[in-house]
Amino acid sequence: MWLLILATLSLAAFLLRRVLYPTYDPREPPVLRPKLPFFGHFWSMSRELLAYFERMYKTYHMPTCTLPVFTGKMYLINSPTLMAAAHRCPDLSWNTFIEKLSLNALGVSKKEVDKYKKPGYLQVELNVYYPSLTGEFLWETATSSMKVVEDNLNGLALGGGTHVIHHVEMWLRDIISQVMVSGLYGEKNPMTLELLDDMEFEKCKVSMIMGGWVQRLFTKKALAGRARIHAALSKYYLARHDEGPTVSTFIKNRAAVKRELGVSHVDLVAGESEAPWTSLMNTVPSLFWMFVNVWTRPDCVERIRAEMLETTTVEGGAALVDLQKLYKMPFIRGCVHEAQRLYSKLCAIRRVARDTTLRELAGGSISSRRDSMCSGSRQCRTWTRPSGGRTPPNSDPTDSSTSLSLHMCPGRHLAVAELMGMVGGMALLFDVEGVVVPGVSTLRGACSMVRPAWKSDAEAKVTLRRRKEWENVELKFFA
């Protein structure tokens, strides 16, 4: 009897030790064990979200490390050259994350998500996405959506008066959100301003992606928001409004290919709830950070005005802005990229599909084990006035935090023209007073750009004043 008890306790102690202190291959990145075994890193990531990765880097200054999470592990990569190697490695898969996102955060059925594992199934959809986000299709969307900018700016402070904006972040958010969803969905756009908060909650929480009891316990508000978004989109797609003449090619093609693949209406709606969220999650903060950094630097404002005048023809009371010419203007486009460089903190999340080795340019290498997670974070520095090129001066072209031409998101061109037109149009019509650059808040879940941390609502108040000789001019964008 005592021998049985002793053997049971010994086995339990052995298993507990394997769980709390698993063994690691010496070729893997150095292990940073949590202060609280088993739960530690997960607890800190849940509380601090992606800011935890940045804190770990600032504390230990390691190019890469291994974080034990429950019985698994996560590789945190801070080295730009290692991150570049991870981007190129076919053994680091994005598909697993797509499956979890679709099943848990979007609410796609398990039956549909299981199809993602079939060779080539997801690629059929991706083959449609890429061309729909380039060339003439982007101009088609931009031309339509910029009417929202005209409607929101042309009526402000007419005749040389002033207009007070009580919270500039919310004001910019509402305008650019309407710009993007109207350009995507056309005249029957189902995504109203009332659904904006629901989009904020839908997937910007780690718990939504985890699913299961964690999701049910901690994300009731997010699930309710998701249900309202699904209800609005369901009516839109059921009526086939996505086939209308004013709908973007991107939205048309996404829905068409899913119907061809036999995706049910419920799963189509759930999957398509990703489109408005992904189009806004980084566009909204990009506009805000570009705006406040430009308007606290008079020299930046003047250079943008000069480029706007090169692309604008004033006829009577209308300023006709050529979006395609504006898109080629180096300084204002550099401001968009600089805002994204400075305030974007997340590079990538991948799952290791099979044991592999990442090799640096300098010749070093690390091993990654199957079924582990791999994440990279951007360690950005300070705002640099763009000198006219794509990459800001004094930046390292091998650094993933500054080489924006290296990132692989197919939607990287989406909204760039709209951001340039919004800020450029304001520079033509207005002087803006009271702008400050606030501090930054904790990075939220799947959103890769930080949000502002206001000291008070008074800090967010700005005043627009019509410029001399532009008192009654109206903007008109064309491409």
Short mmCIF file of C-alpha atoms in Angstrom, two decimals:
data_model
loop_
_atom_site.label_atom_id
_atom_site.label_comp_id
_atom_site.label_asym_id
_atom_site.label_seq_id
_atom_site.Cartn_x
_atom_site.Cartn_y
_atom_site.Cartn_z
CA MET A 1 0.00 0.00 0.00
CA TRP A 2 2.70 2.46 1.02
CA LEU A 3 4.74 1.52 -2.04
CA LEU A 4 1.72 2.31 -4.26
CA ILE A 5 1.21 5.69 -2.59
CA LEU A 6 4.92 6.49 -2.87
CA ALA A 7 4.97 5.48 -6.55
CA THR A 8 1.86 7.62 -7.24
CA LEU A 9 3.34 10.66 -5.47
CA SER A 10 6.64 10.21 -7.31
CA LEU A 11 4.85 10.06 -10.66
CA ALA A 12 2.74 13.10 -9.79
CA ALA A 13 5.86 15.03 -8.73
CA PHE A 14 7.61 14.04 -11.97
CA LEU A 15 4.66 15.15 -14.12
CA LEU A 16 4.28 18.39 -12.14
CA ARG A 17 7.95 19.16 -12.64
CA ARG A 18 7.65 18.50 -16.39
CA VAL A 19 4.69 20.90 -16.55
CA LEU A 20 6.18 23.65 -14.39
CA TYR A 21 9.76 23.29 -15.62
CA PRO A 22 9.77 21.70 -19.10
CA THR A 23 13.06 20.93 -20.80
CA TYR A 24 14.29 22.98 -23.78
CA ASP A 25 16.62 22.37 -26.66
CA PRO A 26 19.85 24.37 -26.11
CA ARG A 27 19.57 25.55 -29.74
CA GLU A 28 16.28 27.34 -28.95
CA PRO A 29 16.38 31.01 -27.86
CA PRO A 30 17.32 31.64 -24.20
CA VAL A 31 14.46 30.88 -21.80
CA LEU A 32 12.98 33.64 -19.64
CA ARG A 33 11.08 31.76 -16.95
CA PRO A 34 8.16 33.58 -15.30
CA LYS A 35 8.32 34.51 -11.63
CA LEU A 36 5.06 32.62 -11.17
CA PRO A 37 5.59 29.16 -12.72
CA PHE A 38 3.14 27.94 -15.36
CA PHE A 39 0.78 30.98 -15.23
CA GLY A 40 3.24 33.90 -15.07
CA HIS A 41 3.76 35.01 -18.68
CA PHE A 42 0.11 34.37 -19.60
CA TRP A 43 -1.11 36.46 -16.66
CA SER A 44 1.19 39.35 -17.58
CA MET A 45 0.27 39.21 -21.28
CA SER A 46 -3.44 39.20 -20.39
CA ARG A 47 -3.01 42.33 -18.27
CA GLU A 48 -0.47 44.27 -20.33
CA LEU A 49 -1.25 42.82 -23.77
CA LEU A 50 1.40 43.57 -26.37
CA ALA A 51 3.05 46.17 -24.12
CA TYR A 52 4.39 43.18 -22.18
CA PHE A 53 6.64 42.23 -25.10
CA GLU A 54 8.05 45.76 -25.21
CA ARG A 55 8.68 45.70 -21.45
CA MET A 56 10.50 42.40 -21.74
CA TYR A 57 12.75 43.83 -24.44
CA LYS A 58 13.54 46.98 -22.45
CA THR A 59 14.30 44.89 -19.37
CA TYR A 60 16.51 42.20 -20.91
CA HIS A 61 17.64 43.67 -24.29
CA MET A 62 17.66 40.21 -25.89
CA PRO A 63 17.39 39.80 -29.68
CA THR A 64 15.17 36.78 -29.08
CA CYS A 65 13.97 34.68 -26.15
CA THR A 66 11.63 31.84 -25.23
CA LEU A 67 8.63 32.54 -22.97
CA PRO A 68 7.09 29.42 -21.35
CA VAL A 69 3.27 29.72 -21.50
CA PHE A 70 1.39 26.92 -19.73
CA THR A 71 2.68 23.69 -21.30
CA GLY A 72 3.70 25.47 -24.52
CA LYS A 73 6.11 28.23 -25.45
CA MET A 74 6.33 31.48 -27.37
CA TYR A 75 9.40 32.81 -29.16
CA LEU A 76 9.66 36.58 -28.88
CA ILE A 77 11.79 38.12 -31.67
CA ASN A 78 13.18 41.65 -31.33
CA SER A 79 16.03 41.38 -33.84
CA PRO A 80 15.13 42.93 -37.25
CA THR A 81 17.28 40.41 -39.14
CA LEU A 82 15.73 37.46 -37.31
CA MET A 83 12.28 38.89 -37.98
CA ALA A 84 13.14 39.19 -41.68
CA ALA A 85 14.21 35.52 -41.59
CA ALA A 86 10.91 34.61 -39.91
CA HIS A 87 8.95 36.41 -42.65
CA ARG A 88 10.75 34.37 -45.29
CA CYS A 89 10.44 31.02 -43.50
CA PRO A 90 7.70 28.78 -44.95
CA ASP A 91 7.64 26.70 -41.75
CA LEU A 92 6.20 29.60 -39.73
CA SER A 93 2.51 29.50 -40.58
CA TRP A 94 -0.10 32.25 -40.51
CA ASN A 95 -2.87 29.74 -41.26
CA THR A 96 -3.24 28.54 -37.68
CA PHE A 97 -3.86 32.10 -36.53
CA ILE A 98 -6.42 32.60 -39.34
CA GLU A 99 -8.21 29.46 -38.19
CA LYS A 100 -8.36 30.60 -34.54
CA LEU A 101 -9.36 34.14 -35.53
CA SER A 102 -12.13 32.89 -37.82
CA LEU A 103 -13.51 30.28 -35.43
CA ASN A 104 -13.30 32.17 -32.14
CA ALA A 105 -13.20 35.89 -32.90
CA LEU A 106 -15.30 36.06 -36.08
CA GLY A 107 -17.69 33.23 -35.25
CA VAL A 108 -17.20 31.15 -38.42
CA SER A 109 -18.44 27.58 -37.95
CA LYS A 110 -15.99 24.75 -37.24
CA LYS A 111 -17.25 22.97 -40.37
CA GLU A 112 -16.10 25.89 -42.53
CA VAL A 113 -12.84 26.45 -40.65
CA ASP A 114 -11.94 22.78 -41.10
CA LYS A 115 -11.93 23.43 -44.86
CA TYR A 116 -9.02 25.88 -44.35
CA LYS A 117 -6.76 22.88 -43.76
CA LYS A 118 -7.36 21.60 -47.30
CA PRO A 119 -4.40 22.40 -49.56
CA GLY A 120 -5.08 25.52 -51.62
CA TYR A 121 -8.48 26.35 -50.08
CA LEU A 122 -7.42 29.59 -48.41
CA GLN A 123 -5.22 30.50 -51.36
CA VAL A 124 -8.30 30.67 -53.61
CA GLU A 125 -9.60 33.54 -51.48
CA LEU A 126 -6.20 35.22 -51.17
CA ASN A 127 -5.77 35.17 -54.94
CA VAL A 128 -8.83 37.40 -55.11
CA TYR A 129 -7.80 39.75 -52.30
CA TYR A 130 -4.41 40.82 -53.65
CA PRO A 131 -5.44 42.23 -57.06
CA SER A 132 -8.52 43.87 -55.51
CA LEU A 133 -6.25 45.98 -53.29
CA THR A 134 -4.01 47.39 -56.00
CA GLY A 135 -4.03 49.70 -59.01
CA GLU A 136 -7.25 50.98 -60.52
CA PHE A 137 -9.39 49.25 -57.89
CA LEU A 138 -7.83 51.38 -55.14
CA TRP A 139 -8.56 54.58 -57.06
CA GLU A 140 -12.11 53.43 -57.64
CA THR A 141 -12.57 53.10 -53.87
CA ALA A 142 -10.72 56.33 -53.02
CA THR A 143 -12.68 58.48 -55.48
CA SER A 144 -15.96 57.27 -54.03
CA SER A 145 -14.94 57.49 -50.38
CA MET A 146 -13.40 60.99 -50.52
CA LYS A 147 -16.88 62.46 -50.99
CA VAL A 148 -17.27 61.87 -47.26
CA VAL A 149 -14.22 64.09 -46.61
CA GLU A 150 -15.72 66.79 -48.83
CA ASP A 151 -19.04 66.64 -46.96
CA ASN A 152 -17.35 66.87 -43.56
CA LEU A 153 -14.81 69.63 -44.30
CA ASN A 154 -16.42 71.98 -46.81
CA GLY A 155 -19.10 73.28 -44.48
CA LEU A 156 -16.75 74.13 -41.58
CA ALA A 157 -15.93 77.76 -40.68
CA LEU A 158 -17.25 79.11 -43.99
CA GLY A 159 -16.74 82.81 -44.58
CA GLY A 160 -13.63 83.00 -42.45
CA GLY A 161 -15.03 81.88 -39.12
CA THR A 162 -13.84 79.26 -36.66
CA HIS A 163 -15.02 75.79 -35.74
CA VAL A 164 -14.27 74.16 -32.37
CA ILE A 165 -13.67 70.40 -32.24
CA HIS A 166 -14.14 69.26 -28.66
CA HIS A 167 -12.39 65.90 -29.05
CA VAL A 168 -10.14 65.69 -32.08
CA GLU A 169 -9.46 61.96 -31.76
CA MET A 170 -13.15 61.04 -31.89
CA TRP A 171 -13.82 63.57 -34.65
CA LEU A 172 -11.08 62.16 -36.87
CA ARG A 173 -12.15 58.60 -36.04
CA ASP A 174 -15.73 59.21 -37.12
CA ILE A 175 -14.75 60.86 -40.41
CA ILE A 176 -12.13 58.34 -41.56
CA SER A 177 -14.36 55.43 -40.49
CA GLN A 178 -17.18 56.75 -42.67
CA VAL A 179 -14.68 57.33 -45.46
CA MET A 180 -13.47 53.73 -45.42
CA VAL A 181 -16.75 51.85 -45.01
CA SER A 182 -18.58 54.00 -47.57
CA GLY A 183 -15.80 53.34 -50.07
CA LEU A 184 -15.94 49.61 -49.39
CA TYR A 185 -19.68 48.97 -49.22
CA GLY A 186 -21.12 51.66 -51.50
CA GLU A 187 -24.41 53.50 -51.16
CA LYS A 188 -26.05 50.66 -49.22
CA ASN A 189 -23.28 50.67 -46.60
CA PRO A 190 -24.53 48.80 -43.51
CA MET A 191 -21.72 49.87 -41.15
CA THR A 192 -23.11 52.87 -39.26
CA LEU A 193 -21.27 55.03 -36.73
CA GLU A 194 -23.25 53.27 -34.00
CA LEU A 195 -21.36 50.05 -34.83
CA LEU A 196 -17.93 51.65 -34.37
CA ASP A 197 -17.72 50.73 -30.71
CA ASP A 198 -18.73 47.19 -31.57
CA MET A 199 -15.84 46.98 -34.02
CA GLU A 200 -13.49 48.19 -31.29
CA PHE A 201 -14.62 45.39 -28.98
CA GLU A 202 -15.00 42.65 -31.57
CA LYS A 203 -11.46 41.31 -31.68
CA CYS A 204 -9.17 43.73 -29.87
CA LYS A 205 -8.99 41.35 -26.94
CA VAL A 206 -6.76 38.31 -26.63
CA SER A 207 -9.63 36.42 -24.96
CA MET A 208 -11.77 36.60 -28.12
CA ILE A 209 -9.16 34.71 -30.12
CA MET A 210 -8.62 32.13 -27.38
CA GLY A 211 -12.29 31.09 -27.41
CA GLY A 212 -13.80 28.51 -25.06
CA TRP A 213 -14.56 29.32 -21.44
CA VAL A 214 -12.11 32.26 -21.48
CA GLN A 215 -14.14 33.93 -24.23
CA ARG A 216 -17.50 33.24 -22.58
CA LEU A 217 -16.31 34.50 -19.21
CA PHE A 218 -14.43 37.66 -20.20
CA THR A 219 -15.90 38.89 -23.50
CA LYS A 220 -19.67 39.11 -23.11
CA LYS A 221 -19.67 42.71 -24.33
CA ALA A 222 -17.51 41.79 -27.32
CA LEU A 223 -19.78 38.88 -28.25
CA ALA A 224 -22.85 41.13 -28.09
CA GLY A 225 -21.09 43.65 -30.34
CA ARG A 226 -20.17 40.91 -32.80
CA ALA A 227 -23.81 39.80 -32.95
CA ARG A 228 -24.94 43.33 -33.88
CA ILE A 229 -22.30 43.53 -36.63
CA HIS A 230 -23.37 40.14 -38.00
CA ALA A 231 -27.02 41.23 -38.01
CA ALA A 232 -26.24 44.38 -40.03
CA LEU A 233 -24.05 42.53 -42.53
CA SER A 234 -26.56 39.66 -42.85
CA LYS A 235 -29.23 41.99 -44.26
CA TYR A 236 -26.68 43.54 -46.63
CA TYR A 237 -25.45 40.23 -48.10
CA LEU A 238 -28.89 38.57 -48.10
CA ALA A 239 -30.17 41.40 -50.32
CA ARG A 240 -27.07 41.04 -52.54
CA HIS A 241 -26.18 44.71 -52.01
CA ASP A 242 -22.54 43.61 -52.33
CA GLU A 243 -23.15 43.28 -56.08
CA GLY A 244 -24.22 46.93 -56.46
CA PRO A 245 -22.46 49.36 -58.87
CA THR A 246 -20.98 51.55 -56.10
CA VAL A 247 -19.48 48.66 -54.10
CA SER A 248 -15.69 48.27 -54.11
CA THR A 249 -14.16 45.45 -56.16
CA PHE A 250 -12.58 44.15 -52.95
CA ILE A 251 -15.95 43.53 -51.26
CA LYS A 252 -17.56 42.24 -54.47
CA ASN A 253 -14.82 39.71 -55.09
CA ARG A 254 -14.60 38.49 -51.49
CA ALA A 255 -18.30 37.62 -51.38
CA ALA A 256 -18.37 36.20 -54.92
CA VAL A 257 -15.51 33.75 -54.34
CA LYS A 258 -17.02 32.55 -51.05
CA ARG A 259 -20.35 31.86 -52.73
CA GLU A 260 -18.53 29.96 -55.49
CA LEU A 261 -16.81 27.86 -52.81
CA GLY A 262 -20.18 26.98 -51.32
CA VAL A 263 -19.79 28.96 -48.08
CA SER A 264 -23.11 29.25 -46.24
CA HIS A 265 -24.73 32.64 -45.75
CA VAL A 266 -24.09 32.55 -42.00
CA ASP A 267 -20.40 31.75 -42.46
CA LEU A 268 -20.06 34.30 -45.26
CA VAL A 269 -21.40 37.02 -42.96
CA ALA A 270 -19.18 35.92 -40.07
CA GLY A 271 -16.06 35.85 -42.27
CA GLU A 272 -16.87 39.18 -43.89
CA SER A 273 -17.14 40.89 -40.50
CA GLU A 274 -13.35 40.95 -40.68
CA ALA A 275 -13.33 43.44 -43.60
CA PRO A 276 -14.54 46.61 -41.81
CA TRP A 277 -12.43 45.84 -38.75
CA THR A 278 -9.17 45.25 -40.62
CA SER A 279 -9.75 48.32 -42.79
CA LEU A 280 -10.12 50.54 -39.71
CA MET A 281 -8.01 49.10 -36.90
CA ASN A 282 -4.80 50.76 -38.09
CA THR A 283 -6.25 53.43 -40.41
CA VAL A 284 -7.93 55.30 -37.56
CA PRO A 285 -4.82 55.66 -35.34
CA SER A 286 -2.65 56.34 -38.43
CA LEU A 287 -4.74 59.41 -39.25
CA PHE A 288 -4.71 60.64 -35.66
CA TRP A 289 -0.96 60.31 -35.11
CA MET A 290 -0.19 61.82 -38.51
CA PHE A 291 -2.52 64.74 -37.78
CA VAL A 292 -1.16 65.67 -34.34
CA ASN A 293 2.49 65.26 -35.35
CA VAL A 294 2.06 67.36 -38.50
CA TRP A 295 0.09 70.17 -36.85
CA THR A 296 2.55 70.60 -34.02
CA ARG A 297 5.27 71.27 -36.63
CA PRO A 298 4.58 74.39 -38.74
CA ASP A 299 7.29 73.46 -41.23
CA CYS A 300 5.55 70.14 -41.93
CA VAL A 301 2.24 71.92 -42.50
CA GLU A 302 3.83 74.34 -44.99
CA ARG A 303 5.53 71.56 -46.94
CA ILE A 304 2.25 69.65 -47.18
CA ARG A 305 0.48 72.79 -48.39
CA ALA A 306 3.13 73.26 -51.06
CA GLU A 307 2.64 69.71 -52.31
CA MET A 308 -1.14 70.10 -52.22
CA LEU A 309 -0.91 73.21 -54.41
CA GLU A 310 1.09 71.20 -56.96
CA THR A 311 -1.79 68.75 -57.26
CA THR A 312 -4.72 71.20 -56.98
CA THR A 313 -6.46 73.43 -59.51
CA VAL A 314 -8.64 76.22 -58.13
CA GLU A 315 -11.61 77.05 -60.33
CA GLY A 316 -14.04 79.60 -58.96
CA GLY A 317 -14.94 78.42 -55.49
CA ALA A 318 -13.71 74.84 -55.92
CA ALA A 319 -10.28 73.32 -55.24
CA LEU A 320 -9.95 70.28 -57.54
CA VAL A 321 -7.47 67.82 -55.99
CA ASP A 322 -5.97 65.11 -58.22
CA LEU A 323 -5.57 62.11 -55.90
CA GLN A 324 -3.25 60.23 -58.23
CA LYS A 325 -0.84 63.17 -58.38
CA LEU A 326 -1.13 63.66 -54.62
CA TYR A 327 -0.28 59.98 -54.07
CA LYS A 328 3.11 60.60 -55.71
CA MET A 329 3.98 63.56 -53.47
CA PRO A 330 6.93 62.34 -51.35
CA PHE A 331 6.64 64.45 -48.21
CA ILE A 332 2.98 63.94 -47.34
CA ARG A 333 3.22 60.25 -48.17
CA GLY A 334 6.33 60.06 -46.00
CA CYS A 335 4.29 61.51 -43.13
CA VAL A 336 1.81 58.62 -43.42
CA HIS A 337 4.62 56.06 -43.28
CA GLU A 338 6.38 57.89 -40.44
CA ALA A 339 3.23 57.86 -38.29
CA GLN A 340 2.88 54.13 -38.90
CA ARG A 341 6.56 53.49 -38.22
CA LEU A 342 6.54 55.37 -34.95
CA TYR A 343 3.26 54.15 -33.46
CA SER A 344 2.99 50.60 -34.81
CA LYS A 345 4.39 48.07 -32.34
CA LEU A 346 3.47 44.61 -33.66
CA CYS A 347 5.27 42.90 -36.53
CA ALA A 348 3.84 39.41 -36.80
CA ILE A 349 2.43 36.37 -35.03
CA ARG A 350 3.08 32.92 -36.47
CA ARG A 351 2.81 29.29 -35.34
CA VAL A 352 5.74 26.97 -35.98
CA ALA A 353 4.27 24.33 -38.31
CA ARG A 354 7.34 22.06 -38.15
CA ASP A 355 10.76 22.12 -36.50
CA THR A 356 12.89 24.69 -38.29
CA THR A 357 15.93 26.95 -38.02
CA LEU A 358 16.01 30.72 -38.54
CA ARG A 359 19.31 32.13 -39.80
CA GLU A 360 20.47 35.73 -39.41
CA LEU A 361 22.33 37.74 -42.04
CA ALA A 362 25.37 37.73 -39.75
CA GLY A 363 25.43 33.93 -39.74
CA GLY A 364 23.82 33.18 -36.37
CA SER A 365 20.83 30.86 -36.07
CA ILE A 366 18.14 29.69 -33.63
CA SER A 367 15.96 26.59 -33.63
CA SER A 368 12.15 26.73 -33.39
CA ARG A 369 10.06 23.76 -32.31
CA ARG A 370 6.76 22.61 -33.82
CA ASP A 371 3.48 23.93 -32.33
CA SER A 372 5.20 26.88 -30.61
CA MET A 373 4.07 30.46 -31.21
CA CYS A 374 6.40 33.07 -32.70
CA SER A 375 5.86 36.81 -32.24
CA GLY A 376 7.83 39.90 -33.18
CA SER A 377 7.60 43.44 -31.80
CA ARG A 378 8.76 46.74 -33.26
CA GLN A 379 11.07 48.83 -31.11
CA CYS A 380 10.45 52.29 -32.60
CA ARG A 381 12.24 55.47 -31.73
CA THR A 382 11.33 59.10 -32.45
CA TRP A 383 9.40 61.08 -35.07
CA THR A 384 11.61 62.03 -37.97
CA ARG A 385 10.54 64.68 -40.49
CA PRO A 386 10.29 62.82 -43.80
CA SER A 387 12.90 64.16 -46.21
CA GLY A 388 11.03 63.26 -49.35
CA GLY A 389 11.61 59.52 -49.68
CA ARG A 390 9.75 56.43 -48.56
CA THR A 391 12.10 55.82 -45.64
CA PRO A 392 12.83 58.58 -43.07
CA PRO A 393 16.41 59.88 -42.83
CA ASN A 394 18.85 58.24 -40.41
CA SER A 395 16.88 54.97 -40.46
CA ASP A 396 18.40 51.56 -40.96
CA PRO A 397 17.10 49.96 -44.19
CA THR A 398 17.44 46.50 -42.63
CA ASP A 399 15.36 47.46 -39.58
CA SER A 400 11.82 46.07 -39.77
CA SER A 401 10.61 49.04 -37.71
CA THR A 402 11.56 51.50 -40.46
CA SER A 403 11.63 49.53 -43.71
CA LEU A 404 7.95 49.80 -44.37
CA SER A 405 8.36 48.55 -47.93
CA LEU A 406 9.22 45.12 -46.48
CA HIS A 407 5.94 44.41 -44.70
CA MET A 408 3.77 41.89 -46.48
CA CYS A 409 0.17 42.79 -45.62
CA PRO A 410 -1.89 42.82 -48.85
CA GLY A 411 -3.87 45.77 -47.45
CA ARG A 412 -0.83 47.98 -46.96
CA HIS A 413 -1.93 50.32 -49.78
CA LEU A 414 -5.50 50.59 -48.54
CA ALA A 415 -6.39 54.04 -47.13
CA VAL A 416 -3.01 55.68 -47.89
CA ALA A 417 -4.56 58.02 -50.48
CA GLU A 418 -7.48 58.73 -48.14
CA LEU A 419 -5.14 59.67 -45.26
CA MET A 420 -3.11 61.94 -47.53
CA GLY A 421 -6.27 63.56 -48.90
CA MET A 422 -7.78 64.14 -45.47
CA VAL A 423 -4.69 65.77 -43.93
CA GLY A 424 -3.76 67.58 -47.16
CA GLY A 425 -7.28 68.93 -47.61
CA MET A 426 -7.29 70.29 -44.07
CA ALA A 427 -3.91 71.94 -44.68
CA LEU A 428 -5.33 73.77 -47.70
CA LEU A 429 -8.49 75.05 -46.00
CA PHE A 430 -7.55 75.60 -42.36
CA ASP A 431 -5.15 76.79 -39.75
CA VAL A 432 -5.51 74.50 -36.73
CA GLU A 433 -4.91 75.76 -33.18
CA GLY A 434 -4.48 73.95 -29.87
CA VAL A 435 -3.06 70.67 -31.18
CA VAL A 436 -0.87 68.66 -28.79
CA VAL A 437 0.81 65.27 -29.15
CA PRO A 438 -0.50 63.15 -26.25
CA GLY A 439 1.23 60.25 -24.58
CA VAL A 440 0.53 56.69 -25.67
CA SER A 441 -1.65 54.09 -23.98
CA THR A 442 -1.17 50.34 -23.64
CA LEU A 443 -1.28 48.50 -26.95
CA ARG A 444 -4.53 46.56 -27.30
CA GLY A 445 -4.71 42.91 -28.39
CA ALA A 446 -4.77 42.42 -32.17
CA CYS A 447 -4.54 46.15 -32.90
CA SER A 448 -0.97 46.87 -33.86
CA MET A 449 -0.98 50.67 -33.32
CA VAL A 450 -1.04 52.38 -29.94
CA ARG A 451 -3.83 54.74 -28.88
CA PRO A 452 -3.41 58.17 -27.26
CA ALA A 453 -3.48 58.62 -23.50
CA TRP A 454 -5.13 62.00 -22.86
CA LYS A 455 -4.54 63.80 -19.58
CA SER A 456 -7.98 65.42 -19.90
CA ASP A 457 -10.68 66.10 -22.50
CA ALA A 458 -9.49 69.71 -22.65
CA GLU A 459 -6.20 68.49 -24.11
CA ALA A 460 -8.13 66.96 -27.05
CA LYS A 461 -9.83 70.26 -27.98
CA VAL A 462 -8.72 72.04 -31.18
CA THR A 463 -9.96 74.98 -33.23
CA LEU A 464 -10.19 75.19 -37.03
CA ARG A 465 -9.86 78.61 -38.64
CA ARG A 466 -10.32 79.22 -42.37
CA ARG A 467 -7.17 80.45 -44.10
CA LYS A 468 -7.12 83.82 -45.83
CA GLU A 469 -8.36 83.58 -49.43
CA TRP A 470 -9.73 80.10 -48.70
CA GLU A 471 -12.73 81.30 -46.69
CA ASN A 472 -15.34 80.00 -49.15
CA VAL A 473 -13.43 77.39 -51.14
CA GLU A 474 -14.76 73.83 -51.33
CA LEU A 475 -12.64 70.71 -51.86
CA LYS A 476 -13.35 68.32 -54.75
CA PHE A 477 -11.28 65.13 -55.06
CA PHE A 478 -10.90 63.14 -58.27
CA ALA A 479 -8.59 60.40 -59.56
#
